[in-house]
mmCIF file with all atom_site columns, C-alpha atoms in Angstrom:
data_model
loop_
_atom_site.group_PDB
_atom_site.id
_atom_site.type_symbol
_atom_site.label_atom_id
_atom_site.label_alt_id
_atom_site.label_comp_id
_atom_site.label_asym_id
_atom_site.label_entity_id
_atom_site.label_seq_id
_atom_site.pdbx_PDB_ins_code
_atom_site.Cartn_x
_atom_site.Cartn_y
_atom_site.Cartn_z
_atom_site.occupancy
_atom_site.B_iso_or_equiv
_atom_site.pdbx_formal_charge
_atom_site.auth_seq_id
_atom_site.auth_comp_id
_atom_site.auth_asym_id
_atom_site.auth_atom_id
_atom_site.pdbx_PDB_model_num
ATOM 1   C CA . MET A 1 1   ? 6.910   47.891 118.295 1.00 86.00 ? 1   MET A CA 1
ATOM 2   C CA . ILE A 1 2   ? 3.988   46.421 116.423 1.00 94.00 ? 2   ILE A CA 1
ATOM 3   C CA . THR A 1 3   ? 0.754   45.884 118.360 1.00 96.00 ? 3   THR A CA 1
ATOM 4   C CA . GLU A 1 4   ? -2.396  43.814 117.893 1.00 96.00 ? 4   GLU A CA 1
ATOM 5   C CA . GLU A 1 5   ? -4.363  47.067 117.777 1.00 97.00 ? 5   GLU A CA 1
ATOM 6   C CA . ALA A 1 6   ? -2.302  48.303 114.824 1.00 97.00 ? 6   ALA A CA 1
ATOM 7   C CA . ILE A 1 7   ? -2.768  45.031 112.989 1.00 98.00 ? 7   ILE A CA 1
ATOM 8   C CA . TYR A 1 8   ? -6.519  44.972 113.596 1.00 98.00 ? 8   TYR A CA 1
ATOM 9   C CA . ALA A 1 9   ? -6.746  48.585 112.384 1.00 98.00 ? 9   ALA A CA 1
ATOM 10  C CA . VAL A 1 10  ? -5.172  47.511 109.087 1.00 98.00 ? 10  VAL A CA 1
ATOM 11  C CA . LEU A 1 11  ? -7.313  44.378 108.835 1.00 98.00 ? 11  LEU A CA 1
ATOM 12  C CA . ARG A 1 12  ? -10.398 46.588 109.131 1.00 98.00 ? 12  ARG A CA 1
ATOM 13  C CA . THR A 1 13  ? -9.382  48.230 105.836 1.00 98.00 ? 13  THR A CA 1
ATOM 14  C CA . ILE A 1 14  ? -9.571  44.917 103.955 1.00 98.00 ? 14  ILE A CA 1
ATOM 15  C CA . TYR A 1 15  ? -12.854 43.821 102.440 1.00 95.00 ? 15  TYR A CA 1
ATOM 16  C CA . ASP A 1 16  ? -14.125 40.706 100.769 1.00 89.00 ? 16  ASP A CA 1
ATOM 17  C CA . PRO A 1 17  ? -14.781 42.158 97.288  1.00 88.00 ? 17  PRO A CA 1
ATOM 18  C CA . GLU A 1 18  ? -18.137 40.401 97.196  1.00 86.00 ? 18  GLU A CA 1
ATOM 19  C CA . ILE A 1 19  ? -19.348 41.640 100.602 1.00 89.00 ? 19  ILE A CA 1
ATOM 20  C CA . PRO A 1 20  ? -19.147 45.304 101.709 1.00 91.00 ? 20  PRO A CA 1
ATOM 21  C CA . VAL A 1 21  ? -17.959 44.425 105.231 1.00 95.00 ? 21  VAL A CA 1
ATOM 22  C CA . ASN A 1 22  ? -14.327 44.350 106.384 1.00 97.00 ? 22  ASN A CA 1
ATOM 23  C CA . ILE A 1 23  ? -12.796 40.984 107.223 1.00 98.00 ? 23  ILE A CA 1
ATOM 24  C CA . VAL A 1 24  ? -12.683 41.713 110.980 1.00 98.00 ? 24  VAL A CA 1
ATOM 25  C CA . ASP A 1 25  ? -16.393 42.566 111.193 1.00 98.00 ? 25  ASP A CA 1
ATOM 26  C CA . LEU A 1 26  ? -17.153 39.607 108.935 1.00 97.00 ? 26  LEU A CA 1
ATOM 27  C CA . GLY A 1 27  ? -15.580 37.415 111.594 1.00 97.00 ? 27  GLY A CA 1
ATOM 28  C CA . LEU A 1 28  ? -12.932 35.985 109.284 1.00 98.00 ? 28  LEU A CA 1
ATOM 29  C CA . ILE A 1 29  ? -10.049 36.604 111.696 1.00 98.00 ? 29  ILE A CA 1
ATOM 30  C CA . TYR A 1 30  ? -9.743  33.731 114.164 1.00 98.00 ? 30  TYR A CA 1
ATOM 31  C CA . GLY A 1 31  ? -6.538  34.888 115.819 1.00 97.00 ? 31  GLY A CA 1
ATOM 32  C CA . LEU A 1 32  ? -3.175  36.524 115.479 1.00 97.00 ? 32  LEU A CA 1
ATOM 33  C CA . SER A 1 33  ? 0.178   36.398 117.174 1.00 97.00 ? 33  SER A CA 1
ATOM 34  C CA . ILE A 1 34  ? 3.221   38.631 117.117 1.00 98.00 ? 34  ILE A CA 1
ATOM 35  C CA . GLU A 1 35  ? 6.690   37.466 118.056 1.00 97.00 ? 35  GLU A CA 1
ATOM 36  C CA . ASN A 1 36  ? 9.821   39.536 117.378 1.00 96.00 ? 36  ASN A CA 1
ATOM 37  C CA . GLY A 1 37  ? 8.149   41.335 114.477 1.00 96.00 ? 37  GLY A CA 1
ATOM 38  C CA . ASN A 1 38  ? 6.859   38.103 112.945 1.00 98.00 ? 38  ASN A CA 1
ATOM 39  C CA . VAL A 1 39  ? 3.097   38.135 112.545 1.00 98.00 ? 39  VAL A CA 1
ATOM 40  C CA . GLU A 1 40  ? 0.939   35.052 112.143 1.00 98.00 ? 40  GLU A CA 1
ATOM 41  C CA . ILE A 1 41  ? -2.732  35.407 111.294 1.00 98.00 ? 41  ILE A CA 1
ATOM 42  C CA . LEU A 1 42  ? -5.242  32.584 111.476 1.00 98.00 ? 42  LEU A CA 1
ATOM 43  C CA . MET A 1 43  ? -8.272  33.295 109.383 1.00 98.00 ? 43  MET A CA 1
ATOM 44  C CA . THR A 1 44  ? -11.008 31.706 107.369 1.00 97.00 ? 44  THR A CA 1
ATOM 45  C CA . LEU A 1 45  ? -13.039 32.534 104.295 1.00 96.00 ? 45  LEU A CA 1
ATOM 46  C CA . THR A 1 46  ? -16.796 32.619 103.982 1.00 93.00 ? 46  THR A CA 1
ATOM 47  C CA . VAL A 1 47  ? -16.752 29.362 101.996 1.00 92.00 ? 47  VAL A CA 1
ATOM 48  C CA . PRO A 1 48  ? -14.122 26.792 101.068 1.00 93.00 ? 48  PRO A CA 1
ATOM 49  C CA . GLY A 1 49  ? -12.951 27.425 97.536  1.00 90.00 ? 49  GLY A CA 1
ATOM 50  C CA . CYS A 1 50  ? -13.834 31.111 97.787  1.00 88.00 ? 50  CYS A CA 1
ATOM 51  C CA . PRO A 1 51  ? -12.765 32.601 94.448  1.00 89.00 ? 51  PRO A CA 1
ATOM 52  C CA . MET A 1 52  ? -11.442 35.712 96.225  1.00 91.00 ? 52  MET A CA 1
ATOM 53  C CA . GLY A 1 53  ? -9.453  33.770 98.836  1.00 93.00 ? 53  GLY A CA 1
ATOM 54  C CA . ALA A 1 54  ? -6.033  34.272 97.238  1.00 94.00 ? 54  ALA A CA 1
ATOM 55  C CA . TYR A 1 55  ? -6.776  37.966 96.659  1.00 95.00 ? 55  TYR A CA 1
ATOM 56  C CA . ILE A 1 56  ? -7.813  38.538 100.284 1.00 96.00 ? 56  ILE A CA 1
ATOM 57  C CA . THR A 1 57  ? -4.849  36.581 101.660 1.00 97.00 ? 57  THR A CA 1
ATOM 58  C CA . LYS A 1 58  ? -2.381  38.524 99.508  1.00 97.00 ? 58  LYS A CA 1
ATOM 59  C CA . GLU A 1 59  ? -3.903  41.838 100.585 1.00 98.00 ? 59  GLU A CA 1
ATOM 60  C CA . VAL A 1 60  ? -3.625  40.831 104.258 1.00 98.00 ? 60  VAL A CA 1
ATOM 61  C CA . GLU A 1 61  ? 0.021   39.868 103.795 1.00 98.00 ? 61  GLU A CA 1
ATOM 62  C CA . GLU A 1 62  ? 0.944   43.024 101.887 1.00 98.00 ? 62  GLU A CA 1
ATOM 63  C CA . LYS A 1 63  ? -0.812  45.493 104.175 1.00 98.00 ? 63  LYS A CA 1
ATOM 64  C CA . ILE A 1 64  ? 0.470   43.941 107.403 1.00 98.00 ? 64  ILE A CA 1
ATOM 65  C CA . LYS A 1 65  ? 4.000   43.639 106.026 1.00 98.00 ? 65  LYS A CA 1
ATOM 66  C CA . ALA A 1 66  ? 3.939   47.386 105.272 1.00 97.00 ? 66  ALA A CA 1
ATOM 67  C CA . LEU A 1 67  ? 3.547   48.203 108.976 1.00 97.00 ? 67  LEU A CA 1
ATOM 68  C CA . GLU A 1 68  ? 6.640   49.513 110.701 1.00 95.00 ? 68  GLU A CA 1
ATOM 69  C CA . GLY A 1 69  ? 8.261   46.837 112.819 1.00 96.00 ? 69  GLY A CA 1
ATOM 70  C CA . VAL A 1 70  ? 6.854   43.863 110.910 1.00 98.00 ? 70  VAL A CA 1
ATOM 71  C CA . GLN A 1 71  ? 9.548   41.460 109.750 1.00 97.00 ? 71  GLN A CA 1
ATOM 72  C CA . SER A 1 72  ? 7.367   38.752 108.217 1.00 98.00 ? 72  SER A CA 1
ATOM 73  C CA . VAL A 1 73  ? 3.727   37.792 107.818 1.00 98.00 ? 73  VAL A CA 1
ATOM 74  C CA . ARG A 1 74  ? 2.222   34.350 107.607 1.00 98.00 ? 74  ARG A CA 1
ATOM 75  C CA . VAL A 1 75  ? -1.476  33.841 106.934 1.00 98.00 ? 75  VAL A CA 1
ATOM 76  C CA . ASP A 1 76  ? -2.946  30.436 107.667 1.00 97.00 ? 76  ASP A CA 1
ATOM 77  C CA . ILE A 1 77  ? -6.397  29.620 106.310 1.00 97.00 ? 77  ILE A CA 1
ATOM 78  C CA . THR A 1 78  ? -8.609  27.226 108.250 1.00 97.00 ? 78  THR A CA 1
ATOM 79  C CA . PHE A 1 79  ? -12.173 26.063 107.940 1.00 97.00 ? 79  PHE A CA 1
ATOM 80  C CA . ASP A 1 80  ? -12.332 24.659 111.449 1.00 96.00 ? 80  ASP A CA 1
ATOM 81  C CA . PRO A 1 81  ? -14.647 25.914 112.686 1.00 96.00 ? 81  PRO A CA 1
ATOM 82  C CA . PRO A 1 82  ? -16.441 26.852 109.489 1.00 95.00 ? 82  PRO A CA 1
ATOM 83  C CA . TRP A 1 83  ? -17.462 30.478 109.113 1.00 95.00 ? 83  TRP A CA 1
ATOM 84  C CA . SER A 1 84  ? -21.087 31.393 109.770 1.00 94.00 ? 84  SER A CA 1
ATOM 85  C CA . LEU A 1 85  ? -23.075 34.599 110.172 1.00 93.00 ? 85  LEU A CA 1
ATOM 86  C CA . ASP A 1 86  ? -22.799 34.124 113.937 1.00 95.00 ? 86  ASP A CA 1
ATOM 87  C CA . ARG A 1 87  ? -19.105 35.061 113.723 1.00 96.00 ? 87  ARG A CA 1
ATOM 88  C CA . MET A 1 88  ? -19.929 38.553 112.427 1.00 97.00 ? 88  MET A CA 1
ATOM 89  C CA . THR A 1 89  ? -19.832 41.568 114.703 1.00 97.00 ? 89  THR A CA 1
ATOM 90  C CA . GLU A 1 90  ? -23.018 43.543 115.278 1.00 97.00 ? 90  GLU A CA 1
ATOM 91  C CA . GLU A 1 91  ? -21.512 46.347 113.191 1.00 95.00 ? 91  GLU A CA 1
ATOM 92  C CA . GLY A 1 92  ? -21.034 43.961 110.274 1.00 95.00 ? 92  GLY A CA 1
ATOM 93  C CA . LYS A 1 93  ? -24.541 42.598 110.616 1.00 96.00 ? 93  LYS A CA 1
ATOM 94  C CA . ASN A 1 94  ? -25.967 46.123 110.725 1.00 95.00 ? 94  ASN A CA 1
ATOM 95  C CA . ILE A 1 95  ? -24.227 46.998 107.463 1.00 94.00 ? 95  ILE A CA 1
ATOM 96  C CA . LEU A 1 96  ? -25.816 44.009 105.755 1.00 92.00 ? 96  LEU A CA 1
ATOM 97  C CA . ARG A 1 97  ? -29.212 44.735 107.325 1.00 94.00 ? 97  ARG A CA 1
ATOM 98  C CA . GLY A 1 98  ? -28.930 48.275 105.957 1.00 92.00 ? 98  GLY A CA 1
ATOM 99  C CA . MET A 1 99  ? -28.586 46.719 102.525 1.00 91.00 ? 99  MET A CA 1
ATOM 100 C CA . GLY A 1 100 ? -31.848 44.858 103.015 1.00 90.00 ? 100 GLY A CA 1
ATOM 101 C CA . MET A 1 101 ? -30.400 41.491 104.019 1.00 88.00 ? 101 MET A CA 1
ATOM 102 C CA . ASN A 1 102 ? -32.418 39.579 106.572 1.00 88.00 ? 102 ASN A CA 1
ATOM 103 C CA . ILE A 1 103 ? -29.837 38.477 109.133 1.00 84.00 ? 103 ILE A CA 1
#
């Protein structure tokens, strides 16, 4: 049986290629649901029209679909509410601070 913990573990391996922080710690994941092996993920991108949006979405779909017990994956992108630095975890913020960013 697939669990939220297993899905979040996989999502933490996916990075925005332009930012060295995984999409969970970036705060891009707004929610997920699992029903009979069907996984739905609600997420956002750092900006509308993000050039890496299709790449990130495809990687999410492929990696989650590879988990045992997953029948299907649907990723919905929303910009409501819009992403902001406030959505990041402290771990994500610390990574960026370690790179000299003032956040």
